[in-house]
Amino acid sequence: MLTHAILTPHTELLLQHDLFEGIPAEALPELLNALGGELKRYAAGTDIMRMGRAPIVTGIILTGAVEVSFLNENADQIDMSIFEAGKSFGETMEGANLSASRMFVKALRDTVILRISFRQLYARTECSDPHLWRFTLNMLRRISQKGIFYQHKIRIMGQKSIRAKLSVYLQAIAGEDGAGLREMNQTQLARYLGVERSALSREMSHMRDEGLIDYDRKTLRVLQPDFLAL
């Protein structure tokens, strides 16, 4: 059972997550216990969820980082994203009440995850707990946001050239100044875009020579806004 003492080191981070928007700190233990909440620790390299396997849960990363990926029709691994502390995964699959995972989740570093199971809410015919009701609304919004993310991923995968894939990707991460943080290394970005690492590096080098982009290990900067996909 989760208590205030157990949750105290993570309370500030949890309250910053949109699933707990509008929910006070003192309500967290009762709410999370009602959702079957538990803290799980995973060593770096450990599988958290495996494709085609149970269980499916919603995981909120408290410390560490995870890699979320799936297999395409050629059985090649494609990274969906790298999630660090404060991020979550599994909401859409659990919301769809699937019995087996459709993605891989692996700990990249030693990781602590708050696992919750909100599908049990489906069995309720009413909800008198205002905090549980607020959580349900927050989850609905969260799943909708995930849908937008997956649409963006599908749009990337639908592009035929590496340059076009990068254009769509950069449109999403670039700020008003044209710069975006690199949350993935080159290998991870290549998997995310569904291309070979060497081909990606070569194309990015050409684009920098052409004055379209500039980059270093931490940032990607668009120098020609007209390059971005509409």
JSON list of C-alpha atoms in Angstrom, two decimals:
[
{"chain": "A", "resi": 1, "resn": "MET", "atom": "CA", "xyz": [0.00, 0.00, 0.00]},
{"chain": "A", "resi": 2, "resn": "LEU", "atom": "CA", "xyz": [1.28, 3.44, -0.92]},
{"chain": "A", "resi": 3, "resn": "THR", "atom": "CA", "xyz": [1.59, 5.92, 1.94]},
{"chain": "A", "resi": 4, "resn": "HIS", "atom": "CA", "xyz": [2.45, 9.60, 2.25]},
{"chain": "A", "resi": 5, "resn": "ALA", "atom": "CA", "xyz": [5.93, 8.59, 3.45]},
{"chain": "A", "resi": 6, "resn": "ILE", "atom": "CA", "xyz": [6.55, 6.40, 0.40]},
{"chain": "A", "resi": 7, "resn": "LEU", "atom": "CA", "xyz": [5.24, 9.01, -2.03]},
{"chain": "A", "resi": 8, "resn": "THR", "atom": "CA", "xyz": [6.87, 12.08, -0.46]},
{"chain": "A", "resi": 9, "resn": "PRO", "atom": "CA", "xyz": [10.11, 11.89, -2.53]},
{"chain": "A", "resi": 10, "resn": "HIS", "atom": "CA", "xyz": [8.01, 11.78, -5.71]},
{"chain": "A", "resi": 11, "resn": "THR", "atom": "CA", "xyz": [5.02, 13.96, -4.82]},
{"chain": "A", "resi": 12, "resn": "GLU", "atom": "CA", "xyz": [6.28, 17.14, -6.51]},
{"chain": "A", "resi": 13, "resn": "LEU", "atom": "CA", "xyz": [7.00, 15.29, -9.75]},
{"chain": "A", "resi": 14, "resn": "LEU", "atom": "CA", "xyz": [3.60, 13.54, -9.71]},
{"chain": "A", "resi": 15, "resn": "LEU", "atom": "CA", "xyz": [1.73, 16.80, -9.19]},
{"chain": "A", "resi": 16, "resn": "GLN", "atom": "CA", "xyz": [3.46, 18.22, -12.28]},
{"chain": "A", "resi": 17, "resn": "HIS", "atom": "CA", "xyz": [2.08, 15.35, -14.40]},
{"chain": "A", "resi": 18, "resn": "ASP", "atom": "CA", "xyz": [-1.14, 16.24, -16.20]},
{"chain": "A", "resi": 19, "resn": "LEU", "atom": "CA", "xyz": [-2.83, 13.08, -14.90]},
{"chain": "A", "resi": 20, "resn": "PHE", "atom": "CA", "xyz": [-2.90, 14.67, -11.46]},
{"chain": "A", "resi": 21, "resn": "GLU", "atom": "CA", "xyz": [-3.85, 18.20, -12.46]},
{"chain": "A", "resi": 22, "resn": "GLY", "atom": "CA", "xyz": [-6.34, 19.59, -9.94]},
{"chain": "A", "resi": 23, "resn": "ILE", "atom": "CA", "xyz": [-5.65, 16.84, -7.40]},
{"chain": "A", "resi": 24, "resn": "PRO", "atom": "CA", "xyz": [-4.08, 17.88, -4.04]},
{"chain": "A", "resi": 25, "resn": "ALA", "atom": "CA", "xyz": [-1.02, 16.14, -2.63]},
{"chain": "A", "resi": 26, "resn": "GLU", "atom": "CA", "xyz": [-2.87, 14.82, 0.39]},
{"chain": "A", "resi": 27, "resn": "ALA", "atom": "CA", "xyz": [-5.29, 12.94, -1.90]},
{"chain": "A", "resi": 28, "resn": "LEU", "atom": "CA", "xyz": [-2.58, 11.03, -3.79]},
{"chain": "A", "resi": 29, "resn": "PRO", "atom": "CA", "xyz": [-2.18, 7.95, -1.53]},
{"chain": "A", "resi": 30, "resn": "GLU", "atom": "CA", "xyz": [-5.89, 7.14, -1.44]},
{"chain": "A", "resi": 31, "resn": "LEU", "atom": "CA", "xyz": [-6.29, 7.81, -5.16]},
{"chain": "A", "resi": 32, "resn": "LEU", "atom": "CA", "xyz": [-3.30, 5.73, -6.21]},
{"chain": "A", "resi": 33, "resn": "ASN", "atom": "CA", "xyz": [-4.25, 2.84, -3.94]},
{"chain": "A", "resi": 34, "resn": "ALA", "atom": "CA", "xyz": [-7.72, 2.87, -5.51]},
{"chain": "A", "resi": 35, "resn": "LEU", "atom": "CA", "xyz": [-5.95, 2.49, -8.87]},
{"chain": "A", "resi": 36, "resn": "GLY", "atom": "CA", "xyz": [-3.82, -0.42, -7.67]},
{"chain": "A", "resi": 37, "resn": "GLY", "atom": "CA", "xyz": [-0.71, 1.76, -7.56]},
{"chain": "A", "resi": 38, "resn": "GLU", "atom": "CA", "xyz": [2.68, 0.24, -6.79]},
{"chain": "A", "resi": 39, "resn": "LEU", "atom": "CA", "xyz": [6.30, 1.31, -7.12]},
{"chain": "A", "resi": 40, "resn": "LYS", "atom": "CA", "xyz": [8.49, -0.99, -9.21]},
{"chain": "A", "resi": 41, "resn": "ARG", "atom": "CA", "xyz": [12.26, -0.80, -9.67]},
{"chain": "A", "resi": 42, "resn": "TYR", "atom": "CA", "xyz": [13.96, -1.94, -12.88]},
{"chain": "A", "resi": 43, "resn": "ALA", "atom": "CA", "xyz": [17.68, -2.28, -13.52]},
{"chain": "A", "resi": 44, "resn": "ALA", "atom": "CA", "xyz": [19.11, -0.79, -16.72]},
{"chain": "A", "resi": 45, "resn": "GLY", "atom": "CA", "xyz": [18.41, -3.07, -19.67]},
{"chain": "A", "resi": 46, "resn": "THR", "atom": "CA", "xyz": [15.43, -4.79, -18.03]},
{"chain": "A", "resi": 47, "resn": "ASP", "atom": "CA", "xyz": [12.25, -5.36, -20.03]},
{"chain": "A", "resi": 48, "resn": "ILE", "atom": "CA", "xyz": [9.26, -3.60, -18.46]},
{"chain": "A", "resi": 49, "resn": "MET", "atom": "CA", "xyz": [6.67, -4.62, -21.04]},
{"chain": "A", "resi": 50, "resn": "ARG", "atom": "CA", "xyz": [7.14, -7.06, -23.92]},
{"chain": "A", "resi": 51, "resn": "MET", "atom": "CA", "xyz": [5.23, -7.17, -27.17]},
{"chain": "A", "resi": 52, "resn": "GLY", "atom": "CA", "xyz": [2.48, -9.78, -27.16]},
{"chain": "A", "resi": 53, "resn": "ARG", "atom": "CA", "xyz": [2.74, -10.29, -23.42]},
{"chain": "A", "resi": 54, "resn": "ALA", "atom": "CA", "xyz": [0.74, -9.29, -20.36]},
{"chain": "A", "resi": 55, "resn": "PRO", "atom": "CA", "xyz": [0.41, -7.34, -18.16]},
{"chain": "A", "resi": 56, "resn": "ILE", "atom": "CA", "xyz": [-0.47, -3.97, -19.59]},
{"chain": "A", "resi": 57, "resn": "VAL", "atom": "CA", "xyz": [-0.33, -1.13, -17.10]},
{"chain": "A", "resi": 58, "resn": "THR", "atom": "CA", "xyz": [0.08, 2.61, -17.17]},
{"chain": "A", "resi": 59, "resn": "GLY", "atom": "CA", "xyz": [3.56, 3.52, -15.98]},
{"chain": "A", "resi": 60, "resn": "ILE", "atom": "CA", "xyz": [4.72, 6.90, -14.68]},
{"chain": "A", "resi": 61, "resn": "ILE", "atom": "CA", "xyz": [8.50, 7.23, -14.60]},
{"chain": "A", "resi": 62, "resn": "LEU", "atom": "CA", "xyz": [9.69, 8.59, -11.26]},
{"chain": "A", "resi": 63, "resn": "THR", "atom": "CA", "xyz": [13.44, 8.21, -11.84]},
{"chain": "A", "resi": 64, "resn": "GLY", "atom": "CA", "xyz": [15.49, 6.94, -14.77]},
{"chain": "A", "resi": 65, "resn": "ALA", "atom": "CA", "xyz": [14.44, 6.57, -18.41]},
{"chain": "A", "resi": 66, "resn": "VAL", "atom": "CA", "xyz": [12.77, 4.02, -20.70]},
{"chain": "A", "resi": 67, "resn": "GLU", "atom": "CA", "xyz": [12.76, 3.26, -24.42]},
{"chain": "A", "resi": 68, "resn": "VAL", "atom": "CA", "xyz": [9.40, 2.54, -26.01]},
{"chain": "A", "resi": 69, "resn": "SER", "atom": "CA", "xyz": [9.46, 0.71, -29.34]},
{"chain": "A", "resi": 70, "resn": "PHE", "atom": "CA", "xyz": [7.53, -1.64, -31.59]},
{"chain": "A", "resi": 71, "resn": "LEU", "atom": "CA", "xyz": [8.18, -3.93, -34.55]},
{"chain": "A", "resi": 72, "resn": "ASN", "atom": "CA", "xyz": [7.21, -3.00, -38.09]},
{"chain": "A", "resi": 73, "resn": "GLU", "atom": "CA", "xyz": [5.97, -5.46, -40.69]},
{"chain": "A", "resi": 74, "resn": "ASN", "atom": "CA", "xyz": [9.59, -6.50, -41.41]},
{"chain": "A", "resi": 75, "resn": "ALA", "atom": "CA", "xyz": [10.23, -7.27, -37.73]},
{"chain": "A", "resi": 76, "resn": "ASP", "atom": "CA", "xyz": [12.58, -4.27, -37.51]},
{"chain": "A", "resi": 77, "resn": "GLN", "atom": "CA", "xyz": [12.61, -2.38, -34.22]},
{"chain": "A", "resi": 78, "resn": "ILE", "atom": "CA", "xyz": [11.37, 1.19, -34.46]},
{"chain": "A", "resi": 79, "resn": "ASP", "atom": "CA", "xyz": [11.65, 3.52, -31.49]},
{"chain": "A", "resi": 80, "resn": "MET", "atom": "CA", "xyz": [8.55, 5.48, -30.61]},
{"chain": "A", "resi": 81, "resn": "SER", "atom": "CA", "xyz": [10.33, 7.65, -28.07]},
{"chain": "A", "resi": 82, "resn": "ILE", "atom": "CA", "xyz": [12.61, 7.94, -25.07]},
{"chain": "A", "resi": 83, "resn": "PHE", "atom": "CA", "xyz": [10.69, 8.77, -21.90]},
{"chain": "A", "resi": 84, "resn": "GLU", "atom": "CA", "xyz": [12.40, 10.17, -18.80]},
{"chain": "A", "resi": 85, "resn": "ALA", "atom": "CA", "xyz": [11.27, 11.03, -15.27]},
{"chain": "A", "resi": 86, "resn": "GLY", "atom": "CA", "xyz": [7.88, 12.72, -15.26]},
{"chain": "A", "resi": 87, "resn": "LYS", "atom": "CA", "xyz": [6.66, 11.00, -18.44]},
{"chain": "A", "resi": 88, "resn": "SER", "atom": "CA", "xyz": [4.23, 8.10, -18.76]},
{"chain": "A", "resi": 89, "resn": "PHE", "atom": "CA", "xyz": [3.46, 5.22, -21.10]},
{"chain": "A", "resi": 90, "resn": "GLY", "atom": "CA", "xyz": [0.84, 2.53, -21.66]},
{"chain": "A", "resi": 91, "resn": "GLU", "atom": "CA", "xyz": [-2.26, 4.72, -21.32]},
{"chain": "A", "resi": 92, "resn": "THR", "atom": "CA", "xyz": [-3.71, 4.07, -24.75]},
{"chain": "A", "resi": 93, "resn": "MET", "atom": "CA", "xyz": [-3.29, 0.29, -24.60]},
{"chain": "A", "resi": 94, "resn": "GLU", "atom": "CA", "xyz": [-4.79, 0.08, -21.15]},
{"chain": "A", "resi": 95, "resn": "GLY", "atom": "CA", "xyz": [-7.56, 2.46, -22.17]},
{"chain": "A", "resi": 96, "resn": "ALA", "atom": "CA", "xyz": [-8.36, 0.12, -25.07]},
{"chain": "A", "resi": 97, "resn": "ASN", "atom": "CA", "xyz": [-8.53, -2.75, -22.55]},
{"chain": "A", "resi": 98, "resn": "LEU", "atom": "CA", "xyz": [-6.03, -4.84, -24.51]},
{"chain": "A", "resi": 99, "resn": "SER", "atom": "CA", "xyz": [-4.96, -8.16, -23.04]},
{"chain": "A", "resi": 100, "resn": "ALA", "atom": "CA", "xyz": [-1.42, -8.12, -24.46]},
{"chain": "A", "resi": 101, "resn": "SER", "atom": "CA", "xyz": [1.11, -5.37, -25.11]},
{"chain": "A", "resi": 102, "resn": "ARG", "atom": "CA", "xyz": [1.64, -4.02, -28.61]},
{"chain": "A", "resi": 103, "resn": "MET", "atom": "CA", "xyz": [4.97, -2.42, -27.77]},
{"chain": "A", "resi": 104, "resn": "PHE", "atom": "CA", "xyz": [8.26, -3.00, -26.00]},
{"chain": "A", "resi": 105, "resn": "VAL", "atom": "CA", "xyz": [9.26, -0.93, -22.98]},
{"chain": "A", "resi": 106, "resn": "LYS", "atom": "CA", "xyz": [12.84, -1.27, -21.70]},
{"chain": "A", "resi": 107, "resn": "ALA", "atom": "CA", "xyz": [14.68, 0.52, -18.90]},
{"chain": "A", "resi": 108, "resn": "LEU", "atom": "CA", "xyz": [17.60, 2.51, -20.32]},
{"chain": "A", "resi": 109, "resn": "ARG", "atom": "CA", "xyz": [18.89, 3.32, -16.83]},
{"chain": "A", "resi": 110, "resn": "ASP", "atom": "CA", "xyz": [18.05, 2.11, -13.35]},
{"chain": "A", "resi": 111, "resn": "THR", "atom": "CA", "xyz": [14.43, 3.20, -13.20]},
{"chain": "A", "resi": 112, "resn": "VAL", "atom": "CA", "xyz": [11.61, 3.55, -10.68]},
{"chain": "A", "resi": 113, "resn": "ILE", "atom": "CA", "xyz": [8.09, 3.44, -12.09]},
{"chain": "A", "resi": 114, "resn": "LEU", "atom": "CA", "xyz": [4.71, 4.05, -10.49]},
{"chain": "A", "resi": 115, "resn": "ARG", "atom": "CA", "xyz": [2.45, 1.43, -12.03]},
{"chain": "A", "resi": 116, "resn": "ILE", "atom": "CA", "xyz": [-1.29, 2.01, -11.97]},
{"chain": "A", "resi": 117, "resn": "SER", "atom": "CA", "xyz": [-4.20, 0.12, -13.49]},
{"chain": "A", "resi": 118, "resn": "PHE", "atom": "CA", "xyz": [-7.10, 2.41, -14.32]},
{"chain": "A", "resi": 119, "resn": "ARG", "atom": "CA", "xyz": [-9.03, -0.15, -16.40]},
{"chain": "A", "resi": 120, "resn": "GLN", "atom": "CA", "xyz": [-10.73, -1.24, -13.18]},
{"chain": "A", "resi": 121, "resn": "LEU", "atom": "CA", "xyz": [-12.67, 2.02, -13.41]},
{"chain": "A", "resi": 122, "resn": "TYR", "atom": "CA", "xyz": [-14.64, 0.45, -16.27]},
{"chain": "A", "resi": 123, "resn": "ALA", "atom": "CA", "xyz": [-16.44, -1.76, -13.76]},
{"chain": "A", "resi": 124, "resn": "ARG", "atom": "CA", "xyz": [-17.80, 1.24, -11.85]},
{"chain": "A", "resi": 125, "resn": "THR", "atom": "CA", "xyz": [-21.33, 2.40, -12.48]},
{"chain": "A", "resi": 126, "resn": "GLU", "atom": "CA", "xyz": [-20.81, 5.68, -10.63]},
{"chain": "A", "resi": 127, "resn": "CYS", "atom": "CA", "xyz": [-18.01, 7.74, -9.12]},
{"chain": "A", "resi": 128, "resn": "SER", "atom": "CA", "xyz": [-18.60, 9.75, -5.97]},
{"chain": "A", "resi": 129, "resn": "ASP", "atom": "CA", "xyz": [-14.91, 10.46, -5.34]},
{"chain": "A", "resi": 130, "resn": "PRO", "atom": "CA", "xyz": [-14.14, 13.91, -6.82]},
{"chain": "A", "resi": 131, "resn": "HIS", "atom": "CA", "xyz": [-10.42, 13.17, -7.09]},
{"chain": "A", "resi": 132, "resn": "LEU", "atom": "CA", "xyz": [-11.02, 9.89, -8.92]},
{"chain": "A", "resi": 133, "resn": "TRP", "atom": "CA", "xyz": [-13.44, 11.69, -11.24]},
{"chain": "A", "resi": 134, "resn": "ARG", "atom": "CA", "xyz": [-10.84, 14.39, -11.94]},
{"chain": "A", "resi": 135, "resn": "PHE", "atom": "CA", "xyz": [-8.22, 11.72, -12.62]},
{"chain": "A", "resi": 136, "resn": "THR", "atom": "CA", "xyz": [-10.59, 10.07, -15.12]},
{"chain": "A", "resi": 137, "resn": "LEU", "atom": "CA", "xyz": [-11.06, 13.35, -17.00]},
{"chain": "A", "resi": 138, "resn": "ASN", "atom": "CA", "xyz": [-7.31, 13.95, -16.97]},
{"chain": "A", "resi": 139, "resn": "MET", "atom": "CA", "xyz": [-6.74, 10.46, -18.38]},
{"chain": "A", "resi": 140, "resn": "LEU", "atom": "CA", "xyz": [-9.23, 11.10, -21.18]},
{"chain": "A", "resi": 141, "resn": "ARG", "atom": "CA", "xyz": [-7.31, 14.22, -22.16]},
{"chain": "A", "resi": 142, "resn": "ARG", "atom": "CA", "xyz": [-4.01, 12.37, -21.87]},
{"chain": "A", "resi": 143, "resn": "ILE", "atom": "CA", "xyz": [-5.12, 9.58, -24.20]},
{"chain": "A", "resi": 144, "resn": "SER", "atom": "CA", "xyz": [-6.33, 12.19, -26.70]},
{"chain": "A", "resi": 145, "resn": "GLN", "atom": "CA", "xyz": [-2.90, 13.84, -26.63]},
{"chain": "A", "resi": 146, "resn": "LYS", "atom": "CA", "xyz": [-1.26, 10.48, -27.21]},
{"chain": "A", "resi": 147, "resn": "GLY", "atom": "CA", "xyz": [-3.47, 10.06, -30.27]},
{"chain": "A", "resi": 148, "resn": "ILE", "atom": "CA", "xyz": [-2.06, 13.28, -31.69]},
{"chain": "A", "resi": 149, "resn": "PHE", "atom": "CA", "xyz": [1.47, 12.00, -31.05]},
{"chain": "A", "resi": 150, "resn": "TYR", "atom": "CA", "xyz": [0.77, 8.77, -32.90]},
{"chain": "A", "resi": 151, "resn": "GLN", "atom": "CA", "xyz": [-0.71, 10.71, -35.82]},
{"chain": "A", "resi": 152, "resn": "HIS", "atom": "CA", "xyz": [2.56, 12.61, -36.03]},
{"chain": "A", "resi": 153, "resn": "LYS", "atom": "CA", "xyz": [4.52, 9.36, -35.94]},
{"chain": "A", "resi": 154, "resn": "ILE", "atom": "CA", "xyz": [2.39, 7.91, -38.74]},
{"chain": "A", "resi": 155, "resn": "ARG", "atom": "CA", "xyz": [2.94, 11.06, -40.78]},
{"chain": "A", "resi": 156, "resn": "ILE", "atom": "CA", "xyz": [6.70, 10.67, -40.40]},
{"chain": "A", "resi": 157, "resn": "MET", "atom": "CA", "xyz": [6.61, 7.04, -41.44]},
{"chain": "A", "resi": 158, "resn": "GLY", "atom": "CA", "xyz": [4.53, 7.96, -44.48]},
{"chain": "A", "resi": 159, "resn": "GLN", "atom": "CA", "xyz": [7.30, 10.14, -45.93]},
{"chain": "A", "resi": 160, "resn": "LYS", "atom": "CA", "xyz": [9.44, 8.52, -48.64]},
{"chain": "A", "resi": 161, "resn": "SER", "atom": "CA", "xyz": [12.73, 10.37, -48.15]},
{"chain": "A", "resi": 162, "resn": "ILE", "atom": "CA", "xyz": [14.90, 10.93, -45.11]},
{"chain": "A", "resi": 163, "resn": "ARG", "atom": "CA", "xyz": [14.79, 14.66, -45.76]},
{"chain": "A", "resi": 164, "resn": "ALA", "atom": "CA", "xyz": [10.99, 14.66, -45.74]},
{"chain": "A", "resi": 165, "resn": "LYS", "atom": "CA", "xyz": [10.93, 12.62, -42.52]},
{"chain": "A", "resi": 166, "resn": "LEU", "atom": "CA", "xyz": [13.29, 15.11, -40.88]},
{"chain": "A", "resi": 167, "resn": "SER", "atom": "CA", "xyz": [11.14, 17.98, -42.07]},
{"chain": "A", "resi": 168, "resn": "VAL", "atom": "CA", "xyz": [8.06, 16.57, -40.36]},
{"chain": "A", "resi": 169, "resn": "TYR", "atom": "CA", "xyz": [10.04, 15.69, -37.23]},
{"chain": "A", "resi": 170, "resn": "LEU", "atom": "CA", "xyz": [11.63, 19.14, -36.96]},
{"chain": "A", "resi": 171, "resn": "GLN", "atom": "CA", "xyz": [8.29, 20.84, -37.41]},
{"chain": "A", "resi": 172, "resn": "ALA", "atom": "CA", "xyz": [7.17, 19.26, -34.15]},
{"chain": "A", "resi": 173, "resn": "ILE", "atom": "CA", "xyz": [10.26, 19.94, -32.01]},
{"chain": "A", "resi": 174, "resn": "ALA", "atom": "CA", "xyz": [11.46, 23.33, -33.30]},
{"chain": "A", "resi": 175, "resn": "GLY", "atom": "CA", "xyz": [10.53, 26.41, -31.30]},
{"chain": "A", "resi": 176, "resn": "GLU", "atom": "CA", "xyz": [9.95, 29.93, -32.58]},
{"chain": "A", "resi": 177, "resn": "ASP", "atom": "CA", "xyz": [13.71, 30.41, -32.87]},
{"chain": "A", "resi": 178, "resn": "GLY", "atom": "CA", "xyz": [13.98, 27.27, -34.98]},
{"chain": "A", "resi": 179, "resn": "ALA", "atom": "CA", "xyz": [15.83, 25.31, -32.31]},
{"chain": "A", "resi": 180, "resn": "GLY", "atom": "CA", "xyz": [14.75, 22.07, -30.69]},
{"chain": "A", "resi": 181, "resn": "LEU", "atom": "CA", "xyz": [16.33, 19.89, -28.02]},
{"chain": "A", "resi": 182, "resn": "ARG", "atom": "CA", "xyz": [17.76, 16.54, -29.12]},
{"chain": "A", "resi": 183, "resn": "GLU", "atom": "CA", "xyz": [16.19, 14.04, -26.75]},
{"chain": "A", "resi": 184, "resn": "MET", "atom": "CA", "xyz": [17.57, 11.11, -28.77]},
{"chain": "A", "resi": 185, "resn": "ASN", "atom": "CA", "xyz": [21.05, 10.22, -29.91]},
{"chain": "A", "resi": 186, "resn": "GLN", "atom": "CA", "xyz": [21.71, 9.55, -33.59]},
{"chain": "A", "resi": 187, "resn": "THR", "atom": "CA", "xyz": [20.98, 5.82, -33.38]},
{"chain": "A", "resi": 188, "resn": "GLN", "atom": "CA", "xyz": [17.71, 6.41, -31.52]},
{"chain": "A", "resi": 189, "resn": "LEU", "atom": "CA", "xyz": [16.66, 9.15, -33.94]},
{"chain": "A", "resi": 190, "resn": "ALA", "atom": "CA", "xyz": [17.33, 6.85, -36.90]},
{"chain": "A", "resi": 191, "resn": "ARG", "atom": "CA", "xyz": [15.10, 4.19, -35.37]},
{"chain": "A", "resi": 192, "resn": "TYR", "atom": "CA", "xyz": [12.43, 6.77, -34.62]},
{"chain": "A", "resi": 193, "resn": "LEU", "atom": "CA", "xyz": [12.43, 7.89, -38.24]},
{"chain": "A", "resi": 194, "resn": "GLY", "atom": "CA", "xyz": [12.67, 4.33, -39.54]},
{"chain": "A", "resi": 195, "resn": "VAL", "atom": "CA", "xyz": [15.93, 4.84, -41.45]},
{"chain": "A", "resi": 196, "resn": "GLU", "atom": "CA", "xyz": [19.52, 3.61, -41.36]},
{"chain": "A", "resi": 197, "resn": "ARG", "atom": "CA", "xyz": [21.80, 5.52, -38.99]},
{"chain": "A", "resi": 198, "resn": "SER", "atom": "CA", "xyz": [24.54, 6.02, -41.58]},
{"chain": "A", "resi": 199, "resn": "ALA", "atom": "CA", "xyz": [22.06, 7.29, -44.17]},
{"chain": "A", "resi": 200, "resn": "LEU", "atom": "CA", "xyz": [20.55, 9.70, -41.63]},
{"chain": "A", "resi": 201, "resn": "SER", "atom": "CA", "xyz": [23.96, 11.08, -40.66]},
{"chain": "A", "resi": 202, "resn": "ARG", "atom": "CA", "xyz": [24.88, 11.53, -44.32]},
{"chain": "A", "resi": 203, "resn": "GLU", "atom": "CA", "xyz": [21.63, 13.36, -45.15]},
{"chain": "A", "resi": 204, "resn": "MET", "atom": "CA", "xyz": [21.89, 15.62, -42.10]},
{"chain": "A", "resi": 205, "resn": "SER", "atom": "CA", "xyz": [25.44, 16.51, -43.12]},
{"chain": "A", "resi": 206, "resn": "HIS", "atom": "CA", "xyz": [24.25, 17.41, -46.63]},
{"chain": "A", "resi": 207, "resn": "MET", "atom": "CA", "xyz": [21.45, 19.54, -45.18]},
{"chain": "A", "resi": 208, "resn": "ARG", "atom": "CA", "xyz": [23.89, 21.41, -42.96]},
{"chain": "A", "resi": 209, "resn": "ASP", "atom": "CA", "xyz": [26.17, 22.05, -45.95]},
{"chain": "A", "resi": 210, "resn": "GLU", "atom": "CA", "xyz": [23.14, 23.43, -47.82]},
{"chain": "A", "resi": 211, "resn": "GLY", "atom": "CA", "xyz": [22.37, 25.80, -44.96]},
{"chain": "A", "resi": 212, "resn": "LEU", "atom": "CA", "xyz": [19.03, 24.19, -44.11]},
{"chain": "A", "resi": 213, "resn": "ILE", "atom": "CA", "xyz": [19.86, 23.05, -40.59]},
{"chain": "A", "resi": 214, "resn": "ASP", "atom": "CA", "xyz": [22.60, 23.14, -37.99]},
{"chain": "A", "resi": 215, "resn": "TYR", "atom": "CA", "xyz": [23.06, 20.78, -35.09]},
{"chain": "A", "resi": 216, "resn": "ASP", "atom": "CA", "xyz": [25.24, 19.57, -32.27]},
{"chain": "A", "resi": 217, "resn": "ARG", "atom": "CA", "xyz": [24.85, 16.82, -29.70]},
{"chain": "A", "resi": 218, "resn": "LYS", "atom": "CA", "xyz": [22.16, 18.69, -27.78]},
{"chain": "A", "resi": 219, "resn": "THR", "atom": "CA", "xyz": [20.17, 20.73, -30.30]},
{"chain": "A", "resi": 220, "resn": "LEU", "atom": "CA", "xyz": [18.81, 20.75, -33.84]},
{"chain": "A", "resi": 221, "resn": "ARG", "atom": "CA", "xyz": [18.27, 24.16, -35.40]},
{"chain": "A", "resi": 222, "resn": "VAL", "atom": "CA", "xyz": [16.28, 24.99, -38.54]},
{"chain": "A", "resi": 223, "resn": "LEU", "atom": "CA", "xyz": [18.04, 27.75, -40.52]},
{"chain": "A", "resi": 224, "resn": "GLN", "atom": "CA", "xyz": [15.54, 27.87, -43.40]},
{"chain": "A", "resi": 225, "resn": "PRO", "atom": "CA", "xyz": [11.93, 27.82, -42.07]},
{"chain": "A", "resi": 226, "resn": "ASP", "atom": "CA", "xyz": [10.59, 27.14, -45.58]},
{"chain": "A", "resi": 227, "resn": "PHE", "atom": "CA", "xyz": [12.16, 23.70, -45.28]},
{"chain": "A", "resi": 228, "resn": "LEU", "atom": "CA", "xyz": [9.68, 22.64, -42.62]},
{"chain": "A", "resi": 229, "resn": "ALA", "atom": "CA", "xyz": [6.71, 20.54, -43.69]},
{"chain": "A", "resi": 230, "resn": "LEU", "atom": "CA", "xyz": [3.35, 22.27, -43.83]}
]
